[in-house]
Amino acid sequence: MRMRVSLARKAMREKLFYGILLAAALAIVGSMTMPVLIERRMAQYHLRSASYAEWVGLQLLPSMYSFSNHAEVTAENKEGNRVAVENAYTEKAAGRVNHFPLRRVLFEPVDHSQWSDVQIRVRSRLRGQELSSSFVVTHDEQLGELLEVRSETP
Amino acid sequence: MKSAPADRRLPTVALVWFALVLANAVKWQWLSSMLMWRLDHPVSYEPFPGWATSPGLAMVAWIFPFLTLPVWLLPQRFLRQSLLCVAVINLVSALGLLWHIQTHNDATFTVAVWGWLWIVFQLSGRDDPRPAFVSRSALGVVSLFFLGGFMGKLTPEYWTGEVIYDIYFQGKPEPFWEWVRARFSSDLLPRLAAWFSRLMIFTEAGLACLVLLPERIRILRRIGIFTGMVAIGMMAIMANIQILSVLLPLLALLLVAWRKSPVH
């Protein structure tokens, strides 16, 4: 009897894990083939999901090197001219990024003593569908760096 | 007093467990400097809750798996239950990093979430899981990971090689890519990038299908898993050392699938 219960539990555990894998696989395929969901996936990459809960759910789906992503960082220098800010790694101000294009301002230090009104424009594409977003990074003595959506196009 | 019998699933779990911790260690240089710097310059982003932008919390979540290693030294009697508890906490840590503004982009933590979830399922339950489940579930995680990458590359920019040309052939400073730029003419590089990109797409498609390998056809299963290991090894050579944080746990899962394959 105990053995039968143990086998039933084992089978349930296996089914549950396979079920989770299958659900994730279907979510990946669906979200990369249906235009309305592709839009949500690109919004996820731009940290612009409808809610944090939606973003959290989409983050569970593996997506290394997805979409064609482009990022460009510009800022105003001390003379008040808008100039391109180079990527410390590739030494380019604008260019393709493998995934999550906002990394250009989230992981690279922005020198606020040199620059003001730092802006990042990001664009993602998948089979002709496109999403563009523009963000501004400001410096606050108390709060640190503030990232805000400045303009967005569907 | 008789000592408790050794749990046969532990060597398998240990392989993936240590690969996941090693993956965290690979990120040491980059993540420690970035998070240390961010402690003084945190990012605020209105749609994210406070904890998901706190650099200190990301630091704790990243360091936590290292601190849990001594749990492996506990006596056999409590080992499985203790490992299960710690694996659940490590899973929560990995989720925290995946949902954090400073670490959300890193595929290391996507693999970590799925890897720790796999470990939790292997350790839950008093009896050893069936070898067929151990093997197929490990292949399932590897396949899921590459399915995500494959589906995201089904776009003309990858088929023509534009993305790969920009990111790898022009952008990567690593020795392999320096050699490619020096060896081939600049006219040839875009064409090479196109073929390299297509090879990536087909390789990821193949790796996404690993879970479908039939259990009964021994030779096909072994060839499939071995080819998967070679493909992952090639990816490691072509990228930088950081990619090991993603590839090591996947390689460990393939080794588990090979070892626990029902044909053994």
PDB file of N, CA, C and O in Angstrom, chain A residues 6 10 13-14 17-18 25 47 52 55-56 59-60 62 64-68 89 96 98-100 103 105-107 109 125-127 135 143-147 149, chain B residues 37-38 42-45 51-52 98-99 102 104-105 107 114 121 124 127-128 130 133 136-137 148-149 152-155 157-158 162 166-168 173-174 243:
ATOM      1  N   SER A   6       3.626   5.837  -2.746  1.00  0.00           N
ATOM      2  CA  SER A   6       4.904   6.442  -3.123  1.00  0.00           C
ATOM      3  C   SER A   6       5.020   6.554  -4.646  1.00  0.00           C
ATOM      4  O   SER A   6       5.467   7.571  -5.169  1.00  0.00           O
ATOM      5  N   LYS A  10       5.327   9.906  -6.921  1.00  0.00           N
ATOM      6  CA  LYS A  10       6.417  10.081  -7.881  1.00  0.00           C
ATOM      7  C   LYS A  10       5.867  10.490  -9.245  1.00  0.00           C
ATOM      8  O   LYS A  10       6.360  11.413  -9.884  1.00  0.00           O
ATOM      9  N   ARG A  13       4.710  14.054  -9.219  1.00  0.00           N
ATOM     10  CA  ARG A  13       5.841  14.983  -9.226  1.00  0.00           C
ATOM     11  C   ARG A  13       6.389  15.121 -10.649  1.00  0.00           C
ATOM     12  O   ARG A  13       6.680  16.197 -11.124  1.00  0.00           O
ATOM     13  N   GLU A  14       6.510  13.969 -11.326  1.00  0.00           N
ATOM     14  CA  GLU A  14       7.022  13.994 -12.701  1.00  0.00           C
ATOM     15  C   GLU A  14       6.084  14.769 -13.614  1.00  0.00           C
ATOM     16  O   GLU A  14       6.518  15.617 -14.395  1.00  0.00           O
ATOM     17  N   PHE A  17       6.358  18.540 -13.082  1.00  0.00           N
ATOM     18  CA  PHE A  17       7.548  19.169 -13.674  1.00  0.00           C
ATOM     19  C   PHE A  17       7.416  19.247 -15.198  1.00  0.00           C
ATOM     20  O   PHE A  17       7.696  20.282 -15.806  1.00  0.00           O
ATOM     21  N   TYR A  18       6.968  18.146 -15.807  1.00  0.00           N
ATOM     22  CA  TYR A  18       6.780  18.173 -17.266  1.00  0.00           C
ATOM     23  C   TYR A  18       5.727  19.216 -17.653  1.00  0.00           C
ATOM     24  O   TYR A  18       5.842  19.880 -18.680  1.00  0.00           O
ATOM     25  N   ALA A  25       7.263  26.201 -22.516  1.00  0.00           N
ATOM     26  CA  ALA A  25       7.577  26.053 -23.947  1.00  0.00           C
ATOM     27  C   ALA A  25       6.461  26.649 -24.804  1.00  0.00           C
ATOM     28  O   ALA A  25       6.721  27.368 -25.780  1.00  0.00           O
ATOM     29  N   LEU A  47      11.496  47.189 -20.389  1.00  0.00           N
ATOM     30  CA  LEU A  47      10.990  47.416 -19.015  1.00  0.00           C
ATOM     31  C   LEU A  47       9.717  48.256 -19.040  1.00  0.00           C
ATOM     32  O   LEU A  47       9.524  49.134 -18.206  1.00  0.00           O
ATOM     33  N   TYR A  52       4.308  45.332 -13.237  1.00  0.00           N
ATOM     34  CA  TYR A  52       5.499  44.609 -12.796  1.00  0.00           C
ATOM     35  C   TYR A  52       5.198  43.102 -12.765  1.00  0.00           C
ATOM     36  O   TYR A  52       6.050  42.282 -13.100  1.00  0.00           O
ATOM     37  N   TRP A  55       5.682  41.617 -16.159  1.00  0.00           N
ATOM     38  CA  TRP A  55       7.113  41.552 -16.474  1.00  0.00           C
ATOM     39  C   TRP A  55       7.773  40.372 -15.767  1.00  0.00           C
ATOM     40  O   TRP A  55       8.561  39.633 -16.350  1.00  0.00           O
ATOM     41  N   VAL A  56       7.395  40.191 -14.494  1.00  0.00           N
ATOM     42  CA  VAL A  56       7.943  39.101 -13.676  1.00  0.00           C
ATOM     43  C   VAL A  56       7.621  37.739 -14.315  1.00  0.00           C
ATOM     44  O   VAL A  56       8.464  36.853 -14.386  1.00  0.00           O
ATOM     45  N   GLN A  59       9.684  37.229 -17.469  1.00  0.00           N
ATOM     46  CA  GLN A  59      11.110  37.046 -17.185  1.00  0.00           C
ATOM     47  C   GLN A  59      11.492  35.574 -16.997  1.00  0.00           C
ATOM     48  O   GLN A  59      12.653  35.205 -17.137  1.00  0.00           O
ATOM     49  N   LEU A  60      10.501  34.739 -16.674  1.00  0.00           N
ATOM     50  CA  LEU A  60      10.803  33.316 -16.451  1.00  0.00           C
ATOM     51  C   LEU A  60      11.126  32.594 -17.753  1.00  0.00           C
ATOM     52  O   LEU A  60      11.705  31.514 -17.739  1.00  0.00           O
ATOM     53  N   PRO A  62      13.137  31.783 -20.936  1.00  0.00           N
ATOM     54  CA  PRO A  62      14.483  32.031 -21.466  1.00  0.00           C
ATOM     55  C   PRO A  62      14.405  32.766 -22.803  1.00  0.00           C
ATOM     56  O   PRO A  62      13.508  32.487 -23.613  1.00  0.00           O
ATOM     57  N   MET A  64      17.682  34.288 -24.455  1.00  0.00           N
ATOM     58  CA  MET A  64      19.015  34.814 -24.727  1.00  0.00           C
ATOM     59  C   MET A  64      19.168  35.138 -26.215  1.00  0.00           C
ATOM     60  O   MET A  64      18.790  34.348 -27.061  1.00  0.00           O
ATOM     61  N   TYR A  65      19.721  36.298 -26.519  1.00  0.00           N
ATOM     62  CA  TYR A  65      19.911  36.761 -27.902  1.00  0.00           C
ATOM     63  C   TYR A  65      18.597  36.693 -28.692  1.00  0.00           C
ATOM     64  O   TYR A  65      18.487  35.948 -29.660  1.00  0.00           O
ATOM     65  N   SER A  66      17.619  37.455 -28.245  1.00  0.00           N
ATOM     66  CA  SER A  66      16.347  37.513 -28.967  1.00  0.00           C
ATOM     67  C   SER A  66      16.134  38.916 -29.515  1.00  0.00           C
ATOM     68  O   SER A  66      16.606  39.890 -28.930  1.00  0.00           O
ATOM     69  N   PHE A  67      15.398  39.020 -30.607  1.00  0.00           N
ATOM     70  CA  PHE A  67      15.082  40.283 -31.302  1.00  0.00           C
ATOM     71  C   PHE A  67      16.352  40.928 -31.865  1.00  0.00           C
ATOM     72  O   PHE A  67      17.466  40.566 -31.498  1.00  0.00           O
ATOM     73  N   SER A  68      16.132  41.908 -32.717  1.00  0.00           N
ATOM     74  CA  SER A  68      17.228  42.779 -33.135  1.00  0.00           C
ATOM     75  C   SER A  68      17.071  44.023 -32.277  1.00  0.00           C
ATOM     76  O   SER A  68      16.096  44.757 -32.406  1.00  0.00           O
ATOM     77  N   TYR A  89      32.579  49.352 -23.474  1.00  0.00           N
ATOM     78  CA  TYR A  89      33.038  48.044 -23.950  1.00  0.00           C
ATOM     79  C   TYR A  89      33.304  48.054 -25.458  1.00  0.00           C
ATOM     80  O   TYR A  89      34.374  47.685 -25.913  1.00  0.00           O
ATOM     81  N   ARG A  96      23.998  47.746 -31.977  1.00  0.00           N
ATOM     82  CA  ARG A  96      23.159  46.618 -31.576  1.00  0.00           C
ATOM     83  C   ARG A  96      23.594  46.082 -30.210  1.00  0.00           C
ATOM     84  O   ARG A  96      24.772  46.115 -29.865  1.00  0.00           O
ATOM     85  N   ASN A  98      22.865  42.656 -27.523  1.00  0.00           N
ATOM     86  CA  ASN A  98      22.334  41.293 -27.644  1.00  0.00           C
ATOM     87  C   ASN A  98      20.943  41.120 -27.019  1.00  0.00           C
ATOM     88  O   ASN A  98      20.024  40.675 -27.650  1.00  0.00           O
ATOM     89  N   HIS A  99      20.792  41.464 -25.757  1.00  0.00           N
ATOM     90  CA  HIS A  99      19.445  41.416 -25.190  1.00  0.00           C
ATOM     91  C   HIS A  99      19.295  42.504 -24.132  1.00  0.00           C
ATOM     92  O   HIS A  99      20.266  42.948 -23.547  1.00  0.00           O
ATOM     93  N   PHE A 100      18.076  42.903 -23.901  1.00  0.00           N
ATOM     94  CA  PHE A 100      17.758  43.948 -22.935  1.00  0.00           C
ATOM     95  C   PHE A 100      18.595  45.217 -23.166  1.00  0.00           C
ATOM     96  O   PHE A 100      19.579  45.471 -22.466  1.00  0.00           O
ATOM     97  N   ARG A 103      20.496  47.932 -20.790  1.00  0.00           N
ATOM     98  CA  ARG A 103      21.736  47.660 -20.064  1.00  0.00           C
ATOM     99  C   ARG A 103      22.758  48.772 -20.267  1.00  0.00           C
ATOM    100  O   ARG A 103      23.611  48.982 -19.424  1.00  0.00           O
ATOM    101  N   VAL A 105      22.525  51.860 -19.915  1.00  0.00           N
ATOM    102  CA  VAL A 105      22.563  52.836 -18.819  1.00  0.00           C
ATOM    103  C   VAL A 105      22.452  52.185 -17.440  1.00  0.00           C
ATOM    104  O   VAL A 105      22.787  52.802 -16.438  1.00  0.00           O
ATOM    105  N   LEU A 106      21.993  50.926 -17.408  1.00  0.00           N
ATOM    106  CA  LEU A 106      21.814  50.306 -16.096  1.00  0.00           C
ATOM    107  C   LEU A 106      23.108  49.713 -15.549  1.00  0.00           C
ATOM    108  O   LEU A 106      23.324  49.651 -14.353  1.00  0.00           O
ATOM    109  N   PHE A 107      23.970  49.259 -16.451  1.00  0.00           N
ATOM    110  CA  PHE A 107      25.170  48.565 -15.985  1.00  0.00           C
ATOM    111  C   PHE A 107      26.445  49.347 -16.223  1.00  0.00           C
ATOM    112  O   PHE A 107      27.496  48.978 -15.725  1.00  0.00           O
ATOM    113  N   PRO A 109      28.483  52.897 -15.754  1.00  0.00           N
ATOM    114  CA  PRO A 109      28.402  54.142 -14.976  1.00  0.00           C
ATOM    115  C   PRO A 109      28.149  55.341 -15.892  1.00  0.00           C
ATOM    116  O   PRO A 109      28.738  55.447 -16.959  1.00  0.00           O
ATOM    117  N   ARG A 125      13.191  44.828 -32.758  1.00  0.00           N
ATOM    118  CA  ARG A 125      12.443  44.394 -33.942  1.00  0.00           C
ATOM    119  C   ARG A 125      12.364  42.872 -33.984  1.00  0.00           C
ATOM    120  O   ARG A 125      13.315  42.193 -33.629  1.00  0.00           O
ATOM    121  N   LEU A 126      11.215  42.389 -34.451  1.00  0.00           N
ATOM    122  CA  LEU A 126      11.081  40.959 -34.735  1.00  0.00           C
ATOM    123  C   LEU A 126      10.142  40.825 -35.928  1.00  0.00           C
ATOM    124  O   LEU A 126       8.977  41.215 -35.849  1.00  0.00           O
ATOM    125  N   ARG A 127      10.642  40.262 -37.004  1.00  0.00           N
ATOM    126  CA  ARG A 127       9.870  40.042 -38.238  1.00  0.00           C
ATOM    127  C   ARG A 127       8.992  41.253 -38.589  1.00  0.00           C
ATOM    128  O   ARG A 127       7.784  41.136 -38.774  1.00  0.00           O
ATOM    129  N   PHE A 135      14.244  56.959 -22.933  1.00  0.00           N
ATOM    130  CA  PHE A 135      14.316  57.131 -21.478  1.00  0.00           C
ATOM    131  C   PHE A 135      15.278  58.270 -21.159  1.00  0.00           C
ATOM    132  O   PHE A 135      16.195  58.549 -21.932  1.00  0.00           O
ATOM    133  N   LEU A 143      18.290  60.147  -4.031  1.00  0.00           N
ATOM    134  CA  LEU A 143      17.767  58.882  -4.569  1.00  0.00           C
ATOM    135  C   LEU A 143      18.719  58.156  -5.514  1.00  0.00           C
ATOM    136  O   LEU A 143      18.504  57.001  -5.846  1.00  0.00           O
ATOM    137  N   GLY A 144      19.752  58.809  -5.966  1.00  0.00           N
ATOM    138  CA  GLY A 144      20.670  58.181  -6.924  1.00  0.00           C
ATOM    139  C   GLY A 144      20.253  58.500  -8.342  1.00  0.00           C
ATOM    140  O   GLY A 144      19.883  59.644  -8.633  1.00  0.00           O
ATOM    141  N   GLU A 145      20.255  57.490  -9.205  1.00  0.00           N
ATOM    142  CA  GLU A 145      19.885  57.727 -10.603  1.00  0.00           C
ATOM    143  C   GLU A 145      18.417  57.398 -10.833  1.00  0.00           C
ATOM    144  O   GLU A 145      17.951  56.332 -10.430  1.00  0.00           O
ATOM    145  N   LEU A 146      17.732  58.322 -11.484  1.00  0.00           N
ATOM    146  CA  LEU A 146      16.317  58.091 -11.769  1.00  0.00           C
ATOM    147  C   LEU A 146      16.149  57.784 -13.246  1.00  0.00           C
ATOM    148  O   LEU A 146      16.575  58.566 -14.103  1.00  0.00           O
ATOM    149  N   LEU A 147      15.551  56.663 -13.526  1.00  0.00           N
ATOM    150  CA  LEU A 147      15.280  56.279 -14.908  1.00  0.00           C
ATOM    151  C   LEU A 147      13.809  56.531 -15.172  1.00  0.00           C
ATOM    152  O   LEU A 147      12.940  56.078 -14.419  1.00  0.00           O
ATOM    153  N   VAL A 149      10.651  56.975 -18.321  1.00  0.00           N
ATOM    154  CA  VAL A 149      10.260  56.873 -19.722  1.00  0.00           C
ATOM    155  C   VAL A 149       9.968  58.283 -20.210  1.00  0.00           C
ATOM    156  O   VAL A 149       9.219  59.024 -19.558  1.00  0.00           O
TER     157      VAL A 149
ATOM    158  N   TRP B  37      29.517  49.521  -6.975  1.00  0.00           N
ATOM    159  CA  TRP B  37      29.381  50.889  -7.470  1.00  0.00           C
ATOM    160  C   TRP B  37      27.935  51.369  -7.332  1.00  0.00           C
ATOM    161  O   TRP B  37      27.662  52.508  -6.946  1.00  0.00           O
ATOM    162  N   ARG B  38      27.011  50.446  -7.624  1.00  0.00           N
ATOM    163  CA  ARG B  38      25.592  50.808  -7.562  1.00  0.00           C
ATOM    164  C   ARG B  38      25.112  51.049  -6.125  1.00  0.00           C
ATOM    165  O   ARG B  38      24.088  51.708  -5.919  1.00  0.00           O
ATOM    166  N   PRO B  42      22.370  54.018  -6.638  1.00  0.00           N
ATOM    167  CA  PRO B  42      21.243  53.132  -6.997  1.00  0.00           C
ATOM    168  C   PRO B  42      20.366  53.742  -8.087  1.00  0.00           C
ATOM    169  O   PRO B  42      20.316  54.963  -8.236  1.00  0.00           O
ATOM    170  N   VAL B  43      19.712  52.857  -8.820  1.00  0.00           N
ATOM    171  CA  VAL B  43      18.786  53.314  -9.867  1.00  0.00           C
ATOM    172  C   VAL B  43      17.360  53.244  -9.318  1.00  0.00           C
ATOM    173  O   VAL B  43      17.001  52.255  -8.675  1.00  0.00           O
ATOM    174  N   SER B  44      16.585  54.272  -9.554  1.00  0.00           N
ATOM    175  CA  SER B  44      15.162  54.214  -9.203  1.00  0.00           C
ATOM    176  C   SER B  44      14.354  54.206 -10.489  1.00  0.00           C
ATOM    177  O   SER B  44      14.643  54.984 -11.401  1.00  0.00           O
ATOM    178  N   TYR B  45      13.367  53.333 -10.556  1.00  0.00           N
ATOM    179  CA  TYR B  45      12.504  53.262 -11.739  1.00  0.00           C
ATOM    180  C   TYR B  45      11.092  52.997 -11.229  1.00  0.00           C
ATOM    181  O   TYR B  45      10.841  51.939 -10.624  1.00  0.00           O
ATOM    182  N   TRP B  51      12.428  46.871  -3.494  1.00  0.00           N
ATOM    183  CA  TRP B  51      13.387  45.768  -3.338  1.00  0.00           C
ATOM    184  C   TRP B  51      14.019  45.385  -4.677  1.00  0.00           C
ATOM    185  O   TRP B  51      15.168  44.937  -4.716  1.00  0.00           O
ATOM    186  N   ALA B  52      13.271  45.568  -5.771  1.00  0.00           N
ATOM    187  CA  ALA B  52      13.773  45.156  -7.090  1.00  0.00           C
ATOM    188  C   ALA B  52      14.759  46.160  -7.682  1.00  0.00           C
ATOM    189  O   ALA B  52      15.253  45.961  -8.790  1.00  0.00           O
ATOM    190  N   LEU B  98      16.596  37.534 -11.069  1.00  0.00           N
ATOM    191  CA  LEU B  98      15.947  37.598 -12.381  1.00  0.00           C
ATOM    192  C   LEU B  98      14.939  38.743 -12.453  1.00  0.00           C
ATOM    193  O   LEU B  98      14.678  39.280 -13.518  1.00  0.00           O
ATOM    194  N   TRP B  99      14.401  39.121 -11.298  1.00  0.00           N
ATOM    195  CA  TRP B  99      13.370  40.161 -11.245  1.00  0.00           C
ATOM    196  C   TRP B  99      13.933  41.493 -10.755  1.00  0.00           C
ATOM    197  O   TRP B  99      13.170  42.393 -10.391  1.00  0.00           O
ATOM    198  N   GLN B 102      18.999  45.469 -11.749  1.00  0.00           N
ATOM    199  CA  GLN B 102      20.425  45.431 -12.044  1.00  0.00           C
ATOM    200  C   GLN B 102      20.901  44.112 -12.643  1.00  0.00           C
ATOM    201  O   GLN B 102      22.002  44.032 -13.161  1.00  0.00           O
ATOM    202  N   HIS B 104      18.498  41.765 -14.253  1.00  0.00           N
ATOM    203  CA  HIS B 104      17.407  41.121 -14.995  1.00  0.00           C
ATOM    204  C   HIS B 104      17.812  40.629 -16.373  1.00  0.00           C
ATOM    205  O   HIS B 104      17.216  39.719 -16.918  1.00  0.00           O
ATOM    206  N   ASN B 105      18.844  41.238 -16.962  1.00  0.00           N
ATOM    207  CA  ASN B 105      19.188  40.904 -18.346  1.00  0.00           C
ATOM    208  C   ASN B 105      20.044  39.655 -18.437  1.00  0.00           C
ATOM    209  O   ASN B 105      20.281  39.142 -19.526  1.00  0.00           O
ATOM    210  N   ALA B 107      21.281  36.078 -18.515  1.00  0.00           N
ATOM    211  CA  ALA B 107      20.746  34.727 -18.705  1.00  0.00           C
ATOM    212  C   ALA B 107      21.257  33.766 -17.630  1.00  0.00           C
ATOM    213  O   ALA B 107      20.675  32.699 -17.418  1.00  0.00           O
ATOM    214  N   TRP B 114      15.783  27.897 -13.432  1.00  0.00           N
ATOM    215  CA  TRP B 114      15.356  26.579 -13.920  1.00  0.00           C
ATOM    216  C   TRP B 114      16.212  25.466 -13.321  1.00  0.00           C
ATOM    217  O   TRP B 114      15.720  24.367 -13.050  1.00  0.00           O
ATOM    218  N   PHE B 121      12.851  19.607  -7.546  1.00  0.00           N
ATOM    219  CA  PHE B 121      12.030  18.454  -7.943  1.00  0.00           C
ATOM    220  C   PHE B 121      12.770  17.132  -7.753  1.00  0.00           C
ATOM    221  O   PHE B 121      12.161  16.113  -7.454  1.00  0.00           O
ATOM    222  N   SER B 124      12.730  16.526  -3.777  1.00  0.00           N
ATOM    223  CA  SER B 124      11.461  16.370  -3.057  1.00  0.00           C
ATOM    224  C   SER B 124      11.008  14.910  -3.178  1.00  0.00           C
ATOM    225  O   SER B 124      11.257  14.255  -4.184  1.00  0.00           O
ATOM    226  N   ASP B 127      11.712   8.919  -1.866  1.00  0.00           N
ATOM    227  CA  ASP B 127      12.402   7.925  -2.705  1.00  0.00           C
ATOM    228  C   ASP B 127      13.128   8.578  -3.865  1.00  0.00           C
ATOM    229  O   ASP B 127      12.771   9.678  -4.307  1.00  0.00           O
ATOM    230  N   ASP B 128      14.121   7.847  -4.356  1.00  0.00           N
ATOM    231  CA  ASP B 128      14.860   8.330  -5.528  1.00  0.00           C
ATOM    232  C   ASP B 128      13.920   8.496  -6.715  1.00  0.00           C
ATOM    233  O   ASP B 128      13.059   7.643  -6.938  1.00  0.00           O
ATOM    234  N   ARG B 130      12.829   8.290 -10.655  1.00  0.00           N
ATOM    235  CA  ARG B 130      13.160   7.297 -11.696  1.00  0.00           C
ATOM    236  C   ARG B 130      14.270   7.855 -12.597  1.00  0.00           C
ATOM    237  O   ARG B 130      14.227   9.048 -12.932  1.00  0.00           O
ATOM    238  N   PHE B 133      13.097   9.940 -15.460  1.00  0.00           N
ATOM    239  CA  PHE B 133      12.659  11.301 -15.123  1.00  0.00           C
ATOM    240  C   PHE B 133      13.861  12.226 -14.941  1.00  0.00           C
ATOM    241  O   PHE B 133      13.869  13.354 -15.439  1.00  0.00           O
ATOM    242  N   ARG B 136      15.242  12.838 -18.541  1.00  0.00           N
ATOM    243  CA  ARG B 136      14.376  13.616 -19.437  1.00  0.00           C
ATOM    244  C   ARG B 136      14.114  15.030 -18.908  1.00  0.00           C
ATOM    245  O   ARG B 136      14.062  15.982 -19.677  1.00  0.00           O
ATOM    246  N   SER B 137      13.988  15.158 -17.586  1.00  0.00           N
ATOM    247  CA  SER B 137      13.740  16.499 -17.031  1.00  0.00           C
ATOM    248  C   SER B 137      14.976  17.386 -17.217  1.00  0.00           C
ATOM    249  O   SER B 137      14.848  18.582 -17.483  1.00  0.00           O
ATOM    250  N   GLY B 148      13.940  29.168 -26.268  1.00  0.00           N
ATOM    251  CA  GLY B 148      13.777  30.619 -26.104  1.00  0.00           C
ATOM    252  C   GLY B 148      14.683  31.393 -27.044  1.00  0.00           C
ATOM    253  O   GLY B 148      14.248  32.320 -27.732  1.00  0.00           O
ATOM    254  N   GLY B 149      15.947  30.998 -27.108  1.00  0.00           N
ATOM    255  CA  GLY B 149      16.901  31.672 -27.987  1.00  0.00           C
ATOM    256  C   GLY B 149      16.556  31.479 -29.449  1.00  0.00           C
ATOM    257  O   GLY B 149      16.612  32.428 -30.257  1.00  0.00           O
ATOM    258  N   GLY B 152      13.510  33.588 -30.589  1.00  0.00           N
ATOM    259  CA  GLY B 152      13.821  35.019 -30.651  1.00  0.00           C
ATOM    260  C   GLY B 152      14.710  35.404 -31.816  1.00  0.00           C
ATOM    261  O   GLY B 152      14.918  36.592 -32.083  1.00  0.00           O
ATOM    262  N   LYS B 153      15.261  34.396 -32.498  1.00  0.00           N
ATOM    263  CA  LYS B 153      16.144  34.685 -33.637  1.00  0.00           C
ATOM    264  C   LYS B 153      15.441  34.511 -34.986  1.00  0.00           C
ATOM    265  O   LYS B 153      16.071  34.688 -36.030  1.00  0.00           O
ATOM    266  N   LEU B 154      14.169  34.150 -34.949  1.00  0.00           N
ATOM    267  CA  LEU B 154      13.449  33.949 -36.220  1.00  0.00           C
ATOM    268  C   LEU B 154      13.013  35.306 -36.783  1.00  0.00           C
ATOM    269  O   LEU B 154      11.831  35.651 -36.804  1.00  0.00           O
ATOM    270  N   THR B 155      13.985  36.058 -37.221  1.00  0.00           N
ATOM    271  CA  THR B 155      13.748  37.394 -37.763  1.00  0.00           C
ATOM    272  C   THR B 155      14.828  37.672 -38.819  1.00  0.00           C
ATOM    273  O   THR B 155      15.951  37.161 -38.691  1.00  0.00           O
ATOM    274  N   GLU B 157      16.822  39.982 -39.449  1.00  0.00           N
ATOM    275  CA  GLU B 157      18.092  40.567 -38.982  1.00  0.00           C
ATOM    276  C   GLU B 157      19.068  39.487 -38.507  1.00  0.00           C
ATOM    277  O   GLU B 157      20.280  39.700 -38.531  1.00  0.00           O
ATOM    278  N   TYR B 158      18.540  38.360 -38.038  1.00  0.00           N
ATOM    279  CA  TYR B 158      19.438  37.252 -37.650  1.00  0.00           C
ATOM    280  C   TYR B 158      19.763  36.381 -38.854  1.00  0.00           C
ATOM    281  O   TYR B 158      20.874  35.887 -39.006  1.00  0.00           O
ATOM    282  N   GLU B 162      23.018  40.348 -39.824  1.00  0.00           N
ATOM    283  CA  GLU B 162      23.287  41.743 -39.420  1.00  0.00           C
ATOM    284  C   GLU B 162      23.586  41.862 -37.923  1.00  0.00           C
ATOM    285  O   GLU B 162      24.533  42.541 -37.526  1.00  0.00           O
ATOM    286  N   ASP B 166      27.227  42.830 -36.244  1.00  0.00           N
ATOM    287  CA  ASP B 166      27.440  43.992 -35.363  1.00  0.00           C
ATOM    288  C   ASP B 166      27.981  43.584 -33.995  1.00  0.00           C
ATOM    289  O   ASP B 166      28.928  44.183 -33.490  1.00  0.00           O
ATOM    290  N   ILE B 167      27.345  42.576 -33.403  1.00  0.00           N
ATOM    291  CA  ILE B 167      27.696  42.241 -32.015  1.00  0.00           C
ATOM    292  C   ILE B 167      29.011  41.457 -31.927  1.00  0.00           C
ATOM    293  O   ILE B 167      29.860  41.759 -31.097  1.00  0.00           O
ATOM    294  N   TYR B 168      29.157  40.451 -32.800  1.00  0.00           N
ATOM    295  CA  TYR B 168      30.346  39.589 -32.709  1.00  0.00           C
ATOM    296  C   TYR B 168      31.469  40.014 -33.655  1.00  0.00           C
ATOM    297  O   TYR B 168      32.584  40.274 -33.218  1.00  0.00           O
ATOM    298  N   PRO B 173      35.720  42.168 -28.480  1.00  0.00           N
ATOM    299  CA  PRO B 173      37.167  42.362 -28.412  1.00  0.00           C
ATOM    300  C   PRO B 173      37.952  41.080 -28.060  1.00  0.00           C
ATOM    301  O   PRO B 173      39.177  41.120 -27.995  1.00  0.00           O
ATOM    302  N   GLU B 174      37.243  39.955 -27.842  1.00  0.00           N
ATOM    303  CA  GLU B 174      37.929  38.736 -27.401  1.00  0.00           C
ATOM    304  C   GLU B 174      38.886  38.207 -28.472  1.00  0.00           C
ATOM    305  O   GLU B 174      38.688  38.458 -29.666  1.00  0.00           O
ATOM    306  N   ILE B 243      30.314  33.800 -20.424  1.00  0.00           N
ATOM    307  CA  ILE B 243      29.241  32.936 -20.936  1.00  0.00           C
ATOM    308  C   ILE B 243      29.212  31.590 -20.188  1.00  0.00           C
ATOM    309  O   ILE B 243      28.204  30.903 -20.172  1.00  0.00           O
TER     310      ILE B 243
END
